[in-house]
Amino acid sequence: MKKLKTKLVRCKLCSNPFFRDQNSTSEICENCIKLEERRKRTAALKVQQEEMQKDIDRMENQLKITMSQRKKEDIKTKIAEKSFTLSKSIELLVKYEETGDESYIEQYMNLFKLLKKQS
């Protein structure tokens, strides 16, 4: 009978048994060695992926801030338009009371229609 030159030993990392040459001193199986090599190769990709995710999160936050600022500006613009229209309509009513001219009432009605559209 031939004497085998391999020995069945347990892997230090995964605890799975594997055949090891008697000349070899490795206590880690080939699968664990390959897995570690793969981890080393993909470590840089993982770091790059995390950086990209941080950039995406930063962009999303900036977009939210920009959108809220735009909404605020839109609301301010609407308030300013309504304020201008209301102050103009009050001026027209005061002018009508002072002069009694019917053209101010027509202008006031036009402003009233504009206010309805703005609301």
PDB file of N, CA and C in Angstrom, residues 30-101:
ATOM      1  N   GLU A  30      -7.721  26.356   0.878  1.00  0.00           N
ATOM      2  CA  GLU A  30      -7.645  27.117  -0.383  1.00  0.00           C
ATOM      3  C   GLU A  30      -8.844  28.050  -0.547  1.00  0.00           C
ATOM      4  N   ASN A  31     -10.017  27.614  -0.116  1.00  0.00           N
ATOM      5  CA  ASN A  31     -11.212  28.460  -0.239  1.00  0.00           C
ATOM      6  C   ASN A  31     -11.063  29.743   0.571  1.00  0.00           C
ATOM      7  N   CYS A  32     -10.545  29.623   1.776  1.00  0.00           N
ATOM      8  CA  CYS A  32     -10.348  30.818   2.601  1.00  0.00           C
ATOM      9  C   CYS A  32      -9.276  31.733   2.009  1.00  0.00           C
ATOM     10  N   ILE A  33      -8.239  31.140   1.438  1.00  0.00           N
ATOM     11  CA  ILE A  33      -7.186  31.938   0.795  1.00  0.00           C
ATOM     12  C   ILE A  33      -7.765  32.706  -0.391  1.00  0.00           C
ATOM     13  N   LYS A  34      -8.557  32.034  -1.219  1.00  0.00           N
ATOM     14  CA  LYS A  34      -9.187  32.700  -2.376  1.00  0.00           C
ATOM     15  C   LYS A  34     -10.160  33.778  -1.924  1.00  0.00           C
ATOM     16  N   LEU A  35     -10.915  33.474  -0.864  1.00  0.00           N
ATOM     17  CA  LEU A  35     -11.872  34.452  -0.348  1.00  0.00           C
ATOM     18  C   LEU A  35     -11.152  35.704   0.153  1.00  0.00           C
ATOM     19  N   GLU A  36     -10.047  35.526   0.827  1.00  0.00           N
ATOM     20  CA  GLU A  36      -9.278  36.669   1.321  1.00  0.00           C
ATOM     21  C   GLU A  36      -8.703  37.481   0.170  1.00  0.00           C
ATOM     22  N   GLU A  37      -8.237  36.818  -0.877  1.00  0.00           N
ATOM     23  CA  GLU A  37      -7.737  37.530  -2.056  1.00  0.00           C
ATOM     24  C   GLU A  37      -8.857  38.336  -2.711  1.00  0.00           C
ATOM     25  N   ARG A  38     -10.038  37.749  -2.794  1.00  0.00           N
ATOM     26  CA  ARG A  38     -11.187  38.439  -3.384  1.00  0.00           C
ATOM     27  C   ARG A  38     -11.563  39.656  -2.543  1.00  0.00           C
ATOM     28  N   ARG A  39     -11.526  39.513  -1.224  1.00  0.00           N
ATOM     29  CA  ARG A  39     -11.821  40.648  -0.336  1.00  0.00           C
ATOM     30  C   ARG A  39     -10.830  41.782  -0.557  1.00  0.00           C
ATOM     31  N   LYS A  40      -9.553  41.435  -0.699  1.00  0.00           N
ATOM     32  CA  LYS A  40      -8.536  42.456  -0.926  1.00  0.00           C
ATOM     33  C   LYS A  40      -8.759  43.173  -2.254  1.00  0.00           C
ATOM     34  N   ARG A  41      -9.146  42.405  -3.299  1.00  0.00           N
ATOM     35  CA  ARG A  41      -9.394  43.022  -4.611  1.00  0.00           C
ATOM     36  C   ARG A  41     -10.607  43.941  -4.588  1.00  0.00           C
ATOM     37  N   THR A  42     -11.627  43.553  -3.842  1.00  0.00           N
ATOM     38  CA  THR A  42     -12.863  44.346  -3.840  1.00  0.00           C
ATOM     39  C   THR A  42     -12.883  45.425  -2.762  1.00  0.00           C
ATOM     40  N   ALA A  43     -11.882  45.483  -1.910  1.00  0.00           N
ATOM     41  CA  ALA A  43     -11.856  46.497  -0.847  1.00  0.00           C
ATOM     42  C   ALA A  43     -11.856  47.908  -1.439  1.00  0.00           C
ATOM     43  N   ALA A  44     -11.068  48.115  -2.479  1.00  0.00           N
ATOM     44  CA  ALA A  44     -11.016  49.441  -3.111  1.00  0.00           C
ATOM     45  C   ALA A  44     -12.359  49.794  -3.733  1.00  0.00           C
ATOM     46  N   LEU A  45     -13.016  48.809  -4.333  1.00  0.00           N
ATOM     47  CA  LEU A  45     -14.334  49.060  -4.919  1.00  0.00           C
ATOM     48  C   LEU A  45     -15.353  49.412  -3.848  1.00  0.00           C
ATOM     49  N   LYS A  46     -15.257  48.765  -2.714  1.00  0.00           N
ATOM     50  CA  LYS A  46     -16.191  49.039  -1.623  1.00  0.00           C
ATOM     51  C   LYS A  46     -16.025  50.472  -1.121  1.00  0.00           C
ATOM     52  N   VAL A  47     -14.768  50.901  -0.987  1.00  0.00           N
ATOM     53  CA  VAL A  47     -14.494  52.272  -0.552  1.00  0.00           C
ATOM     54  C   VAL A  47     -15.042  53.263  -1.572  1.00  0.00           C
ATOM     55  N   GLN A  48     -14.824  52.974  -2.837  1.00  0.00           N
ATOM     56  CA  GLN A  48     -15.315  53.852  -3.903  1.00  0.00           C
ATOM     57  C   GLN A  48     -16.841  53.900  -3.897  1.00  0.00           C
ATOM     58  N   GLN A  49     -17.473  52.762  -3.662  1.00  0.00           N
ATOM     59  CA  GLN A  49     -18.931  52.706  -3.620  1.00  0.00           C
ATOM     60  C   GLN A  49     -19.470  53.539  -2.447  1.00  0.00           C
ATOM     61  N   GLU A  50     -18.810  53.468  -1.300  1.00  0.00           N
ATOM     62  CA  GLU A  50     -19.228  54.259  -0.153  1.00  0.00           C
ATOM     63  C   GLU A  50     -19.080  55.749  -0.422  1.00  0.00           C
ATOM     64  N   GLU A  51     -17.982  56.133  -1.085  1.00  0.00           N
ATOM     65  CA  GLU A  51     -17.785  57.540  -1.442  1.00  0.00           C
ATOM     66  C   GLU A  51     -18.867  58.017  -2.401  1.00  0.00           C
ATOM     67  N   MET A  52     -19.208  57.186  -3.368  1.00  0.00           N
ATOM     68  CA  MET A  52     -20.260  57.551  -4.322  1.00  0.00           C
ATOM     69  C   MET A  52     -21.600  57.697  -3.603  1.00  0.00           C
ATOM     70  N   GLN A  53     -21.885  56.814  -2.649  1.00  0.00           N
ATOM     71  CA  GLN A  53     -23.138  56.900  -1.905  1.00  0.00           C
ATOM     72  C   GLN A  53     -23.178  58.185  -1.076  1.00  0.00           C
ATOM     73  N   LYS A  54     -22.046  58.569  -0.489  1.00  0.00           N
ATOM     74  CA  LYS A  54     -21.985  59.824   0.261  1.00  0.00           C
ATOM     75  C   LYS A  54     -22.245  61.008  -0.656  1.00  0.00           C
ATOM     76  N   ASP A  55     -21.659  60.975  -1.867  1.00  0.00           N
ATOM     77  CA  ASP A  55     -21.894  62.047  -2.844  1.00  0.00           C
ATOM     78  C   ASP A  55     -23.363  62.126  -3.232  1.00  0.00           C
ATOM     79  N   ILE A  56     -23.980  60.967  -3.426  1.00  0.00           N
ATOM     80  CA  ILE A  56     -25.408  60.935  -3.783  1.00  0.00           C
ATOM     81  C   ILE A  56     -26.237  61.515  -2.654  1.00  0.00           C
ATOM     82  N   ASP A  57     -25.937  61.130  -1.413  1.00  0.00           N
ATOM     83  CA  ASP A  57     -26.669  61.658  -0.259  1.00  0.00           C
ATOM     84  C   ASP A  57     -26.501  63.171  -0.148  1.00  0.00           C
ATOM     85  N   ARG A  58     -25.269  63.646  -0.386  1.00  0.00           N
ATOM     86  CA  ARG A  58     -25.007  65.084  -0.328  1.00  0.00           C
ATOM     87  C   ARG A  58     -25.819  65.825  -1.401  1.00  0.00           C
ATOM     88  N   MET A  59     -25.863  65.246  -2.605  1.00  0.00           N
ATOM     89  CA  MET A  59     -26.631  65.871  -3.692  1.00  0.00           C
ATOM     90  C   MET A  59     -28.126  65.890  -3.375  1.00  0.00           C
ATOM     91  N   GLU A  60     -28.635  64.803  -2.797  1.00  0.00           N
ATOM     92  CA  GLU A  60     -30.051  64.752  -2.436  1.00  0.00           C
ATOM     93  C   GLU A  60     -30.374  65.822  -1.401  1.00  0.00           C
ATOM     94  N   ASN A  61     -29.505  65.992  -0.405  1.00  0.00           N
ATOM     95  CA  ASN A  61     -29.728  67.019   0.611  1.00  0.00           C
ATOM     96  C   ASN A  61     -29.711  68.407  -0.012  1.00  0.00           C
ATOM     97  N   GLN A  62     -28.780  68.645  -0.921  1.00  0.00           N
ATOM     98  CA  GLN A  62     -28.714  69.943  -1.583  1.00  0.00           C
ATOM     99  C   GLN A  62     -29.969  70.190  -2.425  1.00  0.00           C
ATOM    100  N   LEU A  63     -30.457  69.141  -3.076  1.00  0.00           N
ATOM    101  CA  LEU A  63     -31.669  69.274  -3.880  1.00  0.00           C
ATOM    102  C   LEU A  63     -32.864  69.624  -2.996  1.00  0.00           C
ATOM    103  N   LYS A  64     -32.967  68.977  -1.841  1.00  0.00           N
ATOM    104  CA  LYS A  64     -34.061  69.285  -0.916  1.00  0.00           C
ATOM    105  C   LYS A  64     -33.999  70.731  -0.448  1.00  0.00           C
ATOM    106  N   ILE A  65     -32.779  71.190  -0.126  1.00  0.00           N
ATOM    107  CA  ILE A  65     -32.615  72.581   0.317  1.00  0.00           C
ATOM    108  C   ILE A  65     -32.996  73.541  -0.798  1.00  0.00           C
ATOM    109  N   THR A  66     -32.556  73.250  -2.010  1.00  0.00           N
ATOM    110  CA  THR A  66     -32.866  74.110  -3.158  1.00  0.00           C
ATOM    111  C   THR A  66     -34.365  74.153  -3.419  1.00  0.00           C
ATOM    112  N   MET A  67     -35.003  72.994  -3.334  1.00  0.00           N
ATOM    113  CA  MET A  67     -36.450  72.953  -3.577  1.00  0.00           C
ATOM    114  C   MET A  67     -37.203  73.741  -2.505  1.00  0.00           C
ATOM    115  N   SER A  68     -36.787  73.638  -1.250  1.00  0.00           N
ATOM    116  CA  SER A  68     -37.480  74.386  -0.194  1.00  0.00           C
ATOM    117  C   SER A  68     -37.255  75.885  -0.371  1.00  0.00           C
ATOM    118  N   GLN A  69     -36.044  76.288  -0.795  1.00  0.00           N
ATOM    119  CA  GLN A  69     -35.789  77.702  -1.051  1.00  0.00           C
ATOM    120  C   GLN A  69     -36.653  78.210  -2.203  1.00  0.00           C
ATOM    121  N   ARG A  70     -36.807  77.383  -3.240  1.00  0.00           N
ATOM    122  CA  ARG A  70     -37.635  77.779  -4.378  1.00  0.00           C
ATOM    123  C   ARG A  70     -39.096  77.934  -3.952  1.00  0.00           C
ATOM    124  N   LYS A  71     -39.576  77.019  -3.113  1.00  0.00           N
ATOM    125  CA  LYS A  71     -40.954  77.119  -2.626  1.00  0.00           C
ATOM    126  C   LYS A  71     -41.146  78.394  -1.809  1.00  0.00           C
ATOM    127  N   LYS A  72     -40.151  78.702  -0.956  1.00  0.00           N
ATOM    128  CA  LYS A  72     -40.234  79.926  -0.162  1.00  0.00           C
ATOM    129  C   LYS A  72     -40.286  81.154  -1.059  1.00  0.00           C
ATOM    130  N   GLU A  73     -39.437  81.165  -2.094  1.00  0.00           N
ATOM    131  CA  GLU A  73     -39.426  82.303  -3.013  1.00  0.00           C
ATOM    132  C   GLU A  73     -40.750  82.429  -3.757  1.00  0.00           C
ATOM    133  N   ASP A  74     -41.333  81.294  -4.162  1.00  0.00           N
ATOM    134  CA  ASP A  74     -42.635  81.324  -4.828  1.00  0.00           C
ATOM    135  C   ASP A  74     -43.708  81.896  -3.906  1.00  0.00           C
ATOM    136  N   ILE A  75     -43.691  81.470  -2.651  1.00  0.00           N
ATOM    137  CA  ILE A  75     -44.678  81.970  -1.690  1.00  0.00           C
ATOM    138  C   ILE A  75     -44.481  83.462  -1.465  1.00  0.00           C
ATOM    139  N   LYS A  76     -43.221  83.897  -1.334  1.00  0.00           N
ATOM    140  CA  LYS A  76     -42.947  85.327  -1.155  1.00  0.00           C
ATOM    141  C   LYS A  76     -43.438  86.127  -2.358  1.00  0.00           C
ATOM    142  N   THR A  77     -43.222  85.590  -3.551  1.00  0.00           N
ATOM    143  CA  THR A  77     -43.663  86.282  -4.762  1.00  0.00           C
ATOM    144  C   THR A  77     -45.181  86.406  -4.793  1.00  0.00           C
ATOM    145  N   LYS A  78     -45.879  85.328  -4.447  1.00  0.00           N
ATOM    146  CA  LYS A  78     -47.348  85.378  -4.425  1.00  0.00           C
ATOM    147  C   LYS A  78     -47.853  86.380  -3.398  1.00  0.00           C
ATOM    148  N   ILE A  79     -47.219  86.394  -2.229  1.00  0.00           N
ATOM    149  CA  ILE A  79     -47.622  87.354  -1.192  1.00  0.00           C
ATOM    150  C   ILE A  79     -47.388  88.778  -1.666  1.00  0.00           C
ATOM    151  N   ALA A  80     -46.238  89.011  -2.309  1.00  0.00           N
ATOM    152  CA  ALA A  80     -45.942  90.359  -2.808  1.00  0.00           C
ATOM    153  C   ALA A  80     -46.944  90.782  -3.877  1.00  0.00           C
ATOM    154  N   GLU A  81     -47.321  89.862  -4.771  1.00  0.00           N
ATOM    155  CA  GLU A  81     -48.298  90.190  -5.814  1.00  0.00           C
ATOM    156  C   GLU A  81     -49.652  90.517  -5.203  1.00  0.00           C
ATOM    157  N   LYS A  82     -50.082  89.701  -4.247  1.00  0.00           N
ATOM    158  CA  LYS A  82     -51.382  89.957  -3.605  1.00  0.00           C
ATOM    159  C   LYS A  82     -51.352  91.259  -2.821  1.00  0.00           C
ATOM    160  N   SER A  83     -50.240  91.508  -2.156  1.00  0.00           N
ATOM    161  CA  SER A  83     -50.109  92.749  -1.389  1.00  0.00           C
ATOM    162  C   SER A  83     -50.185  93.960  -2.304  1.00  0.00           C
ATOM    163  N   PHE A  84     -49.491  93.893  -3.425  1.00  0.00           N
ATOM    164  CA  PHE A  84     -49.527  94.996  -4.381  1.00  0.00           C
ATOM    165  C   PHE A  84     -50.951  95.199  -4.906  1.00  0.00           C
ATOM    166  N   THR A  85     -51.611  94.098  -5.263  1.00  0.00           N
ATOM    167  CA  THR A  85     -52.968  94.195  -5.807  1.00  0.00           C
ATOM    168  C   THR A  85     -53.931  94.753  -4.767  1.00  0.00           C
ATOM    169  N   LEU A  86     -53.817  94.302  -3.527  1.00  0.00           N
ATOM    170  CA  LEU A  86     -54.697  94.805  -2.469  1.00  0.00           C
ATOM    171  C   LEU A  86     -54.450  96.287  -2.189  1.00  0.00           C
ATOM    172  N   SER A  87     -53.186  96.682  -2.125  1.00  0.00           N
ATOM    173  CA  SER A  87     -52.902  98.100  -1.876  1.00  0.00           C
ATOM    174  C   SER A  87     -53.394  98.969  -3.038  1.00  0.00           C
ATOM    175  N   LYS A  88     -53.251  98.469  -4.262  1.00  0.00           N
ATOM    176  CA  LYS A  88     -53.741  99.206  -5.439  1.00  0.00           C
ATOM    177  C   LYS A  88     -55.265  99.336  -5.399  1.00  0.00           C
ATOM    178  N   SER A  89     -55.935  98.232  -4.983  1.00  0.00           N
ATOM    179  CA  SER A  89     -57.404  98.301  -4.925  1.00  0.00           C
ATOM    180  C   SER A  89     -57.867  99.278  -3.844  1.00  0.00           C
ATOM    181  N   ILE A  90     -57.164  99.361  -2.743  1.00  0.00           N
ATOM    182  CA  ILE A  90     -57.521 100.325  -1.694  1.00  0.00           C
ATOM    183  C   ILE A  90     -57.327 101.755  -2.208  1.00  0.00           C
ATOM    184  N   GLU A  91     -56.237 101.967  -2.931  1.00  0.00           N
ATOM    185  CA  GLU A  91     -55.999 103.291  -3.521  1.00  0.00           C
ATOM    186  C   GLU A  91     -57.129 103.679  -4.464  1.00  0.00           C
ATOM    187  N   LEU A  92     -57.585 102.708  -5.269  1.00  0.00           N
ATOM    188  CA  LEU A  92     -58.670 103.006  -6.207  1.00  0.00           C
ATOM    189  C   LEU A  92     -59.955 103.346  -5.468  1.00  0.00           C
ATOM    190  N   LEU A  93     -60.255 102.632  -4.391  1.00  0.00           N
ATOM    191  CA  LEU A  93     -61.459 102.934  -3.614  1.00  0.00           C
ATOM    192  C   LEU A  93     -61.382 104.325  -2.974  1.00  0.00           C
ATOM    193  N   VAL A  94     -60.198 104.672  -2.476  1.00  0.00           N
ATOM    194  CA  VAL A  94     -60.013 106.005  -1.885  1.00  0.00           C
ATOM    195  C   VAL A  94     -60.183 107.082  -2.957  1.00  0.00           C
ATOM    196  N   LYS A  95     -59.611 106.856  -4.136  1.00  0.00           N
ATOM    197  CA  LYS A  95     -59.740 107.824  -5.229  1.00  0.00           C
ATOM    198  C   LYS A  95     -61.201 107.954  -5.666  1.00  0.00           C
ATOM    199  N   TYR A  96     -61.939 106.850  -5.672  1.00  0.00           N
ATOM    200  CA  TYR A  96     -63.347 106.894  -6.058  1.00  0.00           C
ATOM    201  C   TYR A  96     -64.151 107.710  -5.042  1.00  0.00           C
ATOM    202  N   GLU A  97     -63.857 107.499  -3.756  1.00  0.00           N
ATOM    203  CA  GLU A  97     -64.571 108.256  -2.721  1.00  0.00           C
ATOM    204  C   GLU A  97     -64.262 109.744  -2.817  1.00  0.00           C
ATOM    205  N   GLU A  98     -63.032 110.066  -3.170  1.00  0.00           N
ATOM    206  CA  GLU A  98     -62.644 111.471  -3.261  1.00  0.00           C
ATOM    207  C   GLU A  98     -63.217 112.149  -4.500  1.00  0.00           C
ATOM    208  N   THR A  99     -63.201 111.419  -5.653  1.00  0.00           N
ATOM    209  CA  THR A  99     -63.595 112.062  -6.900  1.00  0.00           C
ATOM    210  C   THR A  99     -64.972 111.639  -7.380  1.00  0.00           C
ATOM    211  N   GLY A 100     -65.393 110.428  -7.086  1.00  0.00           N
ATOM    212  CA  GLY A 100     -66.675 109.932  -7.574  1.00  0.00           C
ATOM    213  C   GLY A 100     -66.619 109.486  -9.017  1.00  0.00           C
ATOM    214  N   ASP A 101     -65.436 109.330  -9.575  1.00  0.00           N
ATOM    215  CA  ASP A 101     -65.246 108.931 -10.964  1.00  0.00           C
ATOM    216  C   ASP A 101     -65.482 107.422 -11.103  1.00  0.00           C
TER     217      ASP A 101
END
